[in-house]
Amino acid sequence: MSTLATILQDEISTATLQKGLYAIAACTLIGAAAYAGYKAAEPETKHLPSHRHPESNEQIEKVLEALRLDDDDKLRVIMQSLEREMELGLSPATHPTADVKMFATYVRSTADGSETGQVLALDLGGTNFRVLLVDLLPQSKVELTSKIFVIPQSIMLGEGSYLFRHLADCLMEFMNKENLNKPGVRYPLGFTFSFPCKQEGLASARLSTWTKGFTCSGVVNEDVVKMLQVAIDEKNINVQCVALVNDTVGTLMACAYKDPNTEIGLILGTGTNACYMEKLDRVGTWDGDYNDPKQVIINMEWGAFGNNHRLNHIRTKYDEEVDLSSVNPGKQIFEKMISGMYMGEIVRLIMLDLIHQNLLFIGKCNGSEDFKTPLFTRGGFYTKYVSSVEMDEGIGFSNTRRVLEDIGIRNPSYDDCAIVQHICKIVSKRAARLAGAGLAVLINRINKPNVTVGVDGSLYRYHPRFKRNMEKCMQNLVSKNIKFLLQLSNDGSGIGAALTVAAAEALSNQEKTKRSYPLSDDGSGKGAGLIAVVASRYLQQLSQSTSTLHNHNNEKVPTQFQKHLSTLQSPM
């Protein structure tokens, strides 16, 4: 009996032992499977290469290599191509099909600082526009009163007549606020219109093409000054538009008011364009007189450089994507590689490419909700972010972290921040070097011992390295016998227009004595005002404007300006 009990007890122990072993084995297998699954799903962060110096990472540099323009010889090829395009625009035989249009502006001299008076100006160059009252005071001082108005997108994309009616409504609001609607007084106005135009006189210009997101119908090939005046007259506003100026011309004029060596105007903002003072014997399209001074400011419209594929050798897949998704594919190729409207989008596309290659924001863009963030939205990375990121110094990356969080990246790593800043630097440096190469062409062409470039625009004004990168590039491309200076032109699109008017008057009278006109001083707005005075210099050519100024509804011109008009109408 005891033997049987012993046997049974041994069998029970064996069975229990076997079950225990089976359980241990099962747990081991389950644990191993769970661990294997966890490791398979775990981001491979431990094996990622460090990007603390992203310029030394071969994979990242391979992506960015196509955006580098560090070779001066490559820039010289671009300069030669640009100068050939300029000649095509200046020749009457090739001008109609030229991409760089090289429009003569009919502005032939700059203000000398003796101008005084008051003028209205209207500055249209983007989604906002300004109405200005510009006062030119003795000793080259300027006072400016202005108001900014918004242009709704529905108007930007609608019928052209609605756009000009909107401008007239805002002009009337400004004049009522400033108590300028005085009975019997008709005010002259300078119009800064910052779009490609074929200018036919100081107060006549036909739109060649819309840019900067505008697509208003019924305006291309029409006289924009006439369309504005029709809208003004419909509202019975006591204003006569007597001159039109591009913002680049206004920038040049405003800077020349302070620095007589100014020969070039440059805009680096939402868009980009340049103008410069050219000798008349080089302007084959010139249809005016050849009296002194034998020069005229040329509005290049250089944003269209490359429309004929001349820049294809430096364009990247990111440039092509930006172009295809724009409102004007195949147009403004040079502008799309430089200006503020497109720079942020180029950076965004590069970031998406690095994400796809698992080189950026690893493990931070996996959820479906992530694809609804600004990072994955066209236009979601603003050009102002580029400036903000490049302002970061040291290892803190406070600006960069804030920007990345704004576009939907939570808790960006140090490496993420370093890579994004590196991308921004590469893209903005390319833009600065392209702009610098373009300026070098103009400075060498002018070929004077000292040349000042008046520059305006948000990209140039707010980006921390843009000017420095331009100057460094230009030092190797500008002739060694020429000294150049980049000078910020304050509000060129306002003051400059006013100063253009004043300069034309001075040219008309061939005097250096002080004058009183209804003008002002600010760049675009001030420029428009000065242009209004310059326009009066050509009143004999602008008979319609003259007749309107003196006879329209028996209204009077402001006293100071009336004296000036009678001087212009007297035999020369």
CSV table of C-alpha atoms in Angstrom, one decimal, residues 23-291:
chain,number,residue,atom,x,y,z
A,23,ALA,CA,3.8,27.3,-18.4
A,24,ILE,CA,7.3,28.6,-18.2
A,25,ALA,CA,7.9,27.8,-21.8
A,26,ALA,CA,4.7,29.4,-22.9
A,27,CYS,CA,5.4,32.6,-21.0
A,28,THR,CA,8.9,32.7,-22.5
A,29,LEU,CA,7.5,32.4,-26.0
A,30,ILE,CA,4.8,35.1,-25.3
A,31,GLY,CA,7.4,37.4,-23.8
A,32,ALA,CA,9.8,36.9,-26.7
A,33,ALA,CA,7.1,37.6,-29.2
A,34,ALA,CA,5.9,40.7,-27.4
A,35,TYR,CA,9.5,41.9,-27.2
A,36,ALA,CA,10.1,41.2,-30.8
A,37,GLY,CA,6.9,43.1,-31.7
A,38,TYR,CA,7.9,46.1,-29.5
A,39,LYS,CA,11.3,46.3,-31.1
A,40,ALA,CA,9.9,46.1,-34.6
A,41,ALA,CA,7.6,49.0,-33.9
A,42,GLU,CA,10.2,51.1,-32.0
A,43,PRO,CA,11.6,54.0,-34.0
A,44,GLU,CA,15.3,53.4,-34.7
A,45,THR,CA,16.5,56.5,-33.0
A,46,LYS,CA,19.5,54.7,-31.5
A,47,HIS,CA,20.9,54.1,-34.9
A,48,LEU,CA,20.3,57.6,-36.4
A,49,PRO,CA,23.3,59.6,-37.5
A,50,SER,CA,23.8,62.9,-35.6
A,51,HIS,CA,22.8,66.0,-37.5
A,52,ARG,CA,24.3,68.5,-35.1
A,53,HIS,CA,26.3,69.6,-38.2
A,54,PRO,CA,23.9,68.9,-41.0
A,55,GLU,CA,26.3,70.2,-43.6
A,56,SER,CA,28.5,67.2,-42.9
A,57,ASN,CA,25.7,64.7,-43.4
A,58,GLU,CA,26.0,63.2,-46.9
A,59,GLN,CA,22.4,62.3,-47.3
A,60,ILE,CA,21.1,65.8,-46.4
A,61,GLU,CA,23.8,67.5,-48.5
A,62,LYS,CA,22.9,65.4,-51.5
A,63,VAL,CA,19.3,66.8,-51.3
A,64,LEU,CA,20.6,70.4,-50.9
A,65,GLU,CA,23.4,70.3,-53.4
A,66,ALA,CA,21.3,71.4,-56.3
A,67,LEU,CA,20.5,74.7,-54.4
A,68,ARG,CA,24.0,75.7,-53.9
A,69,LEU,CA,25.3,78.6,-56.0
A,70,ASP,CA,28.7,79.0,-54.4
A,71,ASP,CA,30.6,78.9,-57.7
A,72,ASP,CA,31.2,82.5,-59.0
A,73,ASP,CA,31.8,81.1,-62.5
A,74,LYS,CA,28.3,79.7,-62.5
A,75,LEU,CA,27.0,83.2,-61.5
A,76,ARG,CA,29.0,84.8,-64.3
A,77,VAL,CA,27.2,82.6,-66.8
A,78,ILE,CA,23.9,83.8,-65.4
A,79,MET,CA,25.1,87.4,-65.6
A,80,GLN,CA,26.0,87.0,-69.3
A,81,SER,CA,22.6,85.5,-70.0
A,82,LEU,CA,20.8,88.3,-68.2
A,83,GLU,CA,22.7,91.0,-70.2
A,84,ARG,CA,21.7,89.2,-73.4
A,85,GLU,CA,18.1,89.2,-72.3
A,86,MET,CA,18.4,93.0,-71.5
A,87,GLU,CA,19.6,93.7,-75.0
A,88,LEU,CA,16.7,91.8,-76.5
A,89,GLY,CA,14.3,93.9,-74.4
A,90,LEU,CA,16.0,97.2,-75.5
A,91,SER,CA,15.9,96.4,-79.2
A,92,PRO,CA,12.8,97.4,-81.1
A,93,ALA,CA,13.1,94.2,-83.3
A,94,THR,CA,13.1,91.8,-80.4
A,95,HIS,CA,11.3,93.7,-77.6
A,96,PRO,CA,7.8,92.3,-78.4
A,97,THR,CA,8.9,88.7,-77.7
A,98,ALA,CA,11.6,89.5,-75.0
A,99,ASP,CA,11.0,88.2,-71.5
A,100,VAL,CA,13.0,91.0,-69.7
A,101,LYS,CA,10.9,93.8,-71.1
A,102,MET,CA,13.2,96.8,-70.2
A,103,PHE,CA,10.4,99.4,-70.3
A,104,ALA,CA,11.4,103.0,-70.7
A,105,THR,CA,9.7,105.0,-67.9
A,106,TYR,CA,10.0,108.6,-69.3
A,107,VAL,CA,11.7,109.6,-66.0
A,108,ARG,CA,15.0,111.1,-67.0
A,109,SER,CA,16.4,112.8,-63.9
A,110,THR,CA,16.3,112.6,-60.2
A,111,ALA,CA,15.3,115.2,-57.6
A,112,ASP,CA,18.0,117.4,-56.1
A,113,GLY,CA,16.6,118.2,-52.7
A,114,SER,CA,15.3,121.7,-53.5
A,115,GLU,CA,11.7,120.6,-54.2
A,116,THR,CA,9.0,121.6,-51.8
A,117,GLY,CA,5.2,121.2,-51.7
A,118,GLN,CA,2.4,118.7,-51.4
A,119,VAL,CA,0.9,115.9,-53.5
A,120,LEU,CA,-1.3,112.8,-53.2
A,121,ALA,CA,0.0,109.4,-54.0
A,122,LEU,CA,-1.6,106.0,-54.4
A,123,ASP,CA,0.6,102.9,-54.0
A,124,LEU,CA,-0.6,99.6,-55.3
A,125,GLY,CA,1.9,96.8,-55.2
A,126,GLY,CA,0.3,93.8,-53.4
A,127,THR,CA,-2.6,92.6,-51.3
A,128,ASN,CA,-2.5,95.9,-49.4
A,129,PHE,CA,-2.3,99.4,-50.8
A,130,ARG,CA,-1.8,102.9,-49.4
A,131,VAL,CA,-3.2,106.3,-50.0
A,132,LEU,CA,-0.7,109.0,-49.1
A,133,LEU,CA,-0.4,112.8,-48.6
A,134,VAL,CA,3.3,113.7,-49.1
A,135,ASP,CA,4.8,116.9,-48.0
A,136,LEU,CA,8.3,117.9,-49.4
A,137,LEU,CA,9.9,120.4,-47.0
A,138,PRO,CA,13.1,122.4,-47.2
A,139,GLN,CA,16.4,120.8,-46.7
A,140,SER,CA,15.3,117.5,-48.2
A,141,LYS,CA,12.9,116.7,-45.4
A,142,VAL,CA,9.7,114.8,-45.9
A,143,GLU,CA,6.5,114.4,-44.0
A,144,LEU,CA,4.0,111.7,-44.8
A,145,THR,CA,0.4,111.0,-43.9
A,146,SER,CA,-0.9,107.7,-45.1
A,147,LYS,CA,-3.5,104.9,-44.6
A,148,ILE,CA,-3.3,101.3,-45.5
A,149,PHE,CA,-6.2,99.5,-47.1
A,150,VAL,CA,-6.8,95.8,-47.8
A,151,ILE,CA,-7.7,94.4,-51.2
A,152,PRO,CA,-10.0,91.4,-50.7
A,153,GLN,CA,-9.1,88.3,-52.7
A,154,SER,CA,-12.4,88.5,-54.5
A,155,ILE,CA,-11.3,91.8,-56.0
A,156,MET,CA,-7.8,90.5,-56.8
A,157,LEU,CA,-9.4,87.8,-58.8
A,158,GLY,CA,-12.5,89.6,-60.1
A,159,GLU,CA,-13.2,92.1,-62.8
A,160,GLY,CA,-10.7,95.0,-63.3
A,161,SER,CA,-13.3,97.7,-63.0
A,162,TYR,CA,-14.1,96.5,-59.5
A,163,LEU,CA,-10.4,96.9,-58.5
A,164,PHE,CA,-10.2,100.5,-59.6
A,165,ARG,CA,-13.5,101.4,-58.1
A,166,HIS,CA,-12.2,100.0,-54.8
A,167,LEU,CA,-9.1,102.2,-55.1
A,168,ALA,CA,-11.3,105.2,-55.8
A,169,ASP,CA,-13.5,104.4,-52.7
A,170,CYS,CA,-10.5,104.2,-50.5
A,171,LEU,CA,-9.0,107.4,-51.9
A,172,MET,CA,-12.2,109.2,-51.2
A,173,GLU,CA,-12.3,107.9,-47.6
A,174,PHE,CA,-8.7,109.1,-47.1
A,175,MET,CA,-9.5,112.6,-48.5
A,176,ASN,CA,-12.6,113.0,-46.4
A,177,LYS,CA,-10.6,112.1,-43.3
A,178,GLU,CA,-7.8,114.5,-44.1
A,179,ASN,CA,-10.3,117.3,-45.1
A,180,LEU,CA,-9.0,117.5,-48.7
A,181,ASN,CA,-12.3,117.7,-50.4
A,182,LYS,CA,-12.2,121.4,-50.8
A,183,PRO,CA,-14.6,123.0,-53.3
A,184,GLY,CA,-13.0,124.2,-56.5
A,185,VAL,CA,-9.7,122.5,-55.8
A,186,ARG,CA,-8.5,119.6,-58.0
A,187,TYR,CA,-5.5,117.7,-56.6
A,188,PRO,CA,-2.8,116.0,-58.7
A,189,LEU,CA,-2.0,112.4,-57.9
A,190,GLY,CA,1.0,110.2,-58.5
A,191,PHE,CA,0.1,106.5,-59.0
A,192,THR,CA,2.6,103.8,-58.0
A,193,PHE,CA,1.6,100.7,-59.9
A,194,SER,CA,4.0,97.9,-59.2
A,195,PHE,CA,3.1,95.5,-62.0
A,196,PRO,CA,4.7,95.0,-65.5
A,197,CYS,CA,3.6,97.8,-67.7
A,198,LYS,CA,4.5,99.3,-71.1
A,199,GLN,CA,4.7,103.0,-70.3
A,200,GLU,CA,3.6,105.3,-73.1
A,201,GLY,CA,4.1,108.5,-71.2
A,202,LEU,CA,4.3,109.8,-67.6
A,203,ALA,CA,0.5,109.4,-67.3
A,204,SER,CA,-0.1,106.5,-69.6
A,205,ALA,CA,0.8,102.8,-69.2
A,206,ARG,CA,-0.6,99.5,-70.4
A,207,LEU,CA,-0.5,96.5,-68.2
A,208,SER,CA,1.6,93.7,-69.7
A,209,THR,CA,0.7,90.9,-67.3
A,210,TRP,CA,-0.5,90.5,-63.7
A,211,THR,CA,1.8,89.2,-61.0
A,212,LYS,CA,1.7,88.8,-57.2
A,213,GLY,CA,-1.5,86.8,-57.2
A,214,PHE,CA,-3.7,89.3,-59.2
A,215,THR,CA,-5.7,88.0,-62.1
A,216,CYS,CA,-8.2,90.8,-62.6
A,217,SER,CA,-9.9,90.5,-66.0
A,218,GLY,CA,-10.2,93.2,-68.5
A,219,VAL,CA,-7.0,95.0,-67.5
A,220,VAL,CA,-4.1,93.4,-69.5
A,221,ASN,CA,-3.2,95.6,-72.5
A,222,GLU,CA,-5.4,98.4,-71.1
A,223,ASP,CA,-4.2,101.9,-69.8
A,224,VAL,CA,-4.3,101.5,-66.1
A,225,VAL,CA,-4.1,105.3,-65.5
A,226,LYS,CA,-7.2,105.8,-67.6
A,227,MET,CA,-9.0,103.1,-65.8
A,228,LEU,CA,-8.2,104.7,-62.4
A,229,GLN,CA,-9.2,108.1,-63.6
A,230,VAL,CA,-12.6,106.8,-64.9
A,231,ALA,CA,-13.2,105.3,-61.4
A,232,ILE,CA,-12.2,108.6,-59.7
A,233,ASP,CA,-14.4,110.6,-62.0
A,234,GLU,CA,-17.4,108.3,-61.3
A,235,LYS,CA,-17.1,109.2,-57.7
A,236,ASN,CA,-16.7,112.9,-58.4
A,237,ILE,CA,-13.4,113.1,-56.6
A,238,ASN,CA,-11.4,116.2,-57.2
A,239,VAL,CA,-8.2,114.4,-58.2
A,240,GLN,CA,-6.3,114.1,-61.5
A,241,CYS,CA,-3.8,111.3,-61.9
A,242,VAL,CA,-0.9,113.0,-63.7
A,243,ALA,CA,1.8,110.4,-63.4
A,244,LEU,CA,2.4,106.7,-63.0
A,245,VAL,CA,5.6,105.1,-61.5
A,246,ASN,CA,6.7,101.6,-60.7
A,247,ASP,CA,7.8,100.9,-57.1
A,248,THR,CA,11.4,100.3,-58.3
A,249,VAL,CA,11.5,103.7,-59.9
A,250,GLY,CA,10.1,105.2,-56.7
A,251,THR,CA,12.7,103.5,-54.6
A,252,LEU,CA,15.5,104.8,-56.9
A,253,MET,CA,14.0,108.4,-56.7
A,254,ALA,CA,13.6,108.3,-52.9
A,255,CYS,CA,17.2,107.2,-52.3
A,256,ALA,CA,18.6,109.7,-54.9
A,257,TYR,CA,16.9,112.5,-52.9
A,258,LYS,CA,19.5,111.8,-50.2
A,259,ASP,CA,22.3,110.3,-52.3
A,260,PRO,CA,23.0,111.7,-55.8
A,261,ASN,CA,25.1,108.6,-56.7
A,262,THR,CA,21.9,106.5,-56.8
A,263,GLU,CA,21.6,104.9,-60.2
A,264,ILE,CA,19.6,101.7,-59.4
A,265,GLY,CA,16.4,100.8,-57.6
A,266,LEU,CA,15.8,97.3,-56.3
A,267,ILE,CA,12.7,95.7,-54.8
A,268,LEU,CA,13.1,92.5,-52.7
A,269,GLY,CA,9.8,91.8,-51.1
A,270,THR,CA,6.8,89.8,-52.1
A,271,GLY,CA,8.1,90.1,-55.6
A,272,THR,CA,11.4,91.4,-57.1
A,273,ASN,CA,12.3,93.9,-59.8
A,274,ALA,CA,15.0,96.4,-60.6
A,275,CYS,CA,15.4,99.6,-62.5
A,276,TYR,CA,18.4,101.7,-63.5
A,277,MET,CA,19.4,104.9,-65.3
A,278,GLU,CA,20.4,104.0,-68.9
A,279,LYS,CA,21.9,106.1,-71.7
A,280,LEU,CA,19.4,107.0,-74.4
A,281,ASP,CA,21.7,105.8,-77.2
A,282,ARG,CA,21.4,102.3,-75.8
A,283,VAL,CA,17.6,102.3,-75.7
A,284,GLY,CA,16.4,101.3,-79.1
A,285,THR,CA,12.8,101.4,-78.1
A,286,TRP,CA,13.0,105.1,-77.0
A,287,ASP,CA,10.3,107.2,-78.8
A,288,GLY,CA,10.8,110.5,-76.9
A,289,ASP,CA,13.1,113.4,-77.5
A,290,TYR,CA,16.9,113.3,-77.3
A,291,ASN,CA,17.4,116.5,-75.4
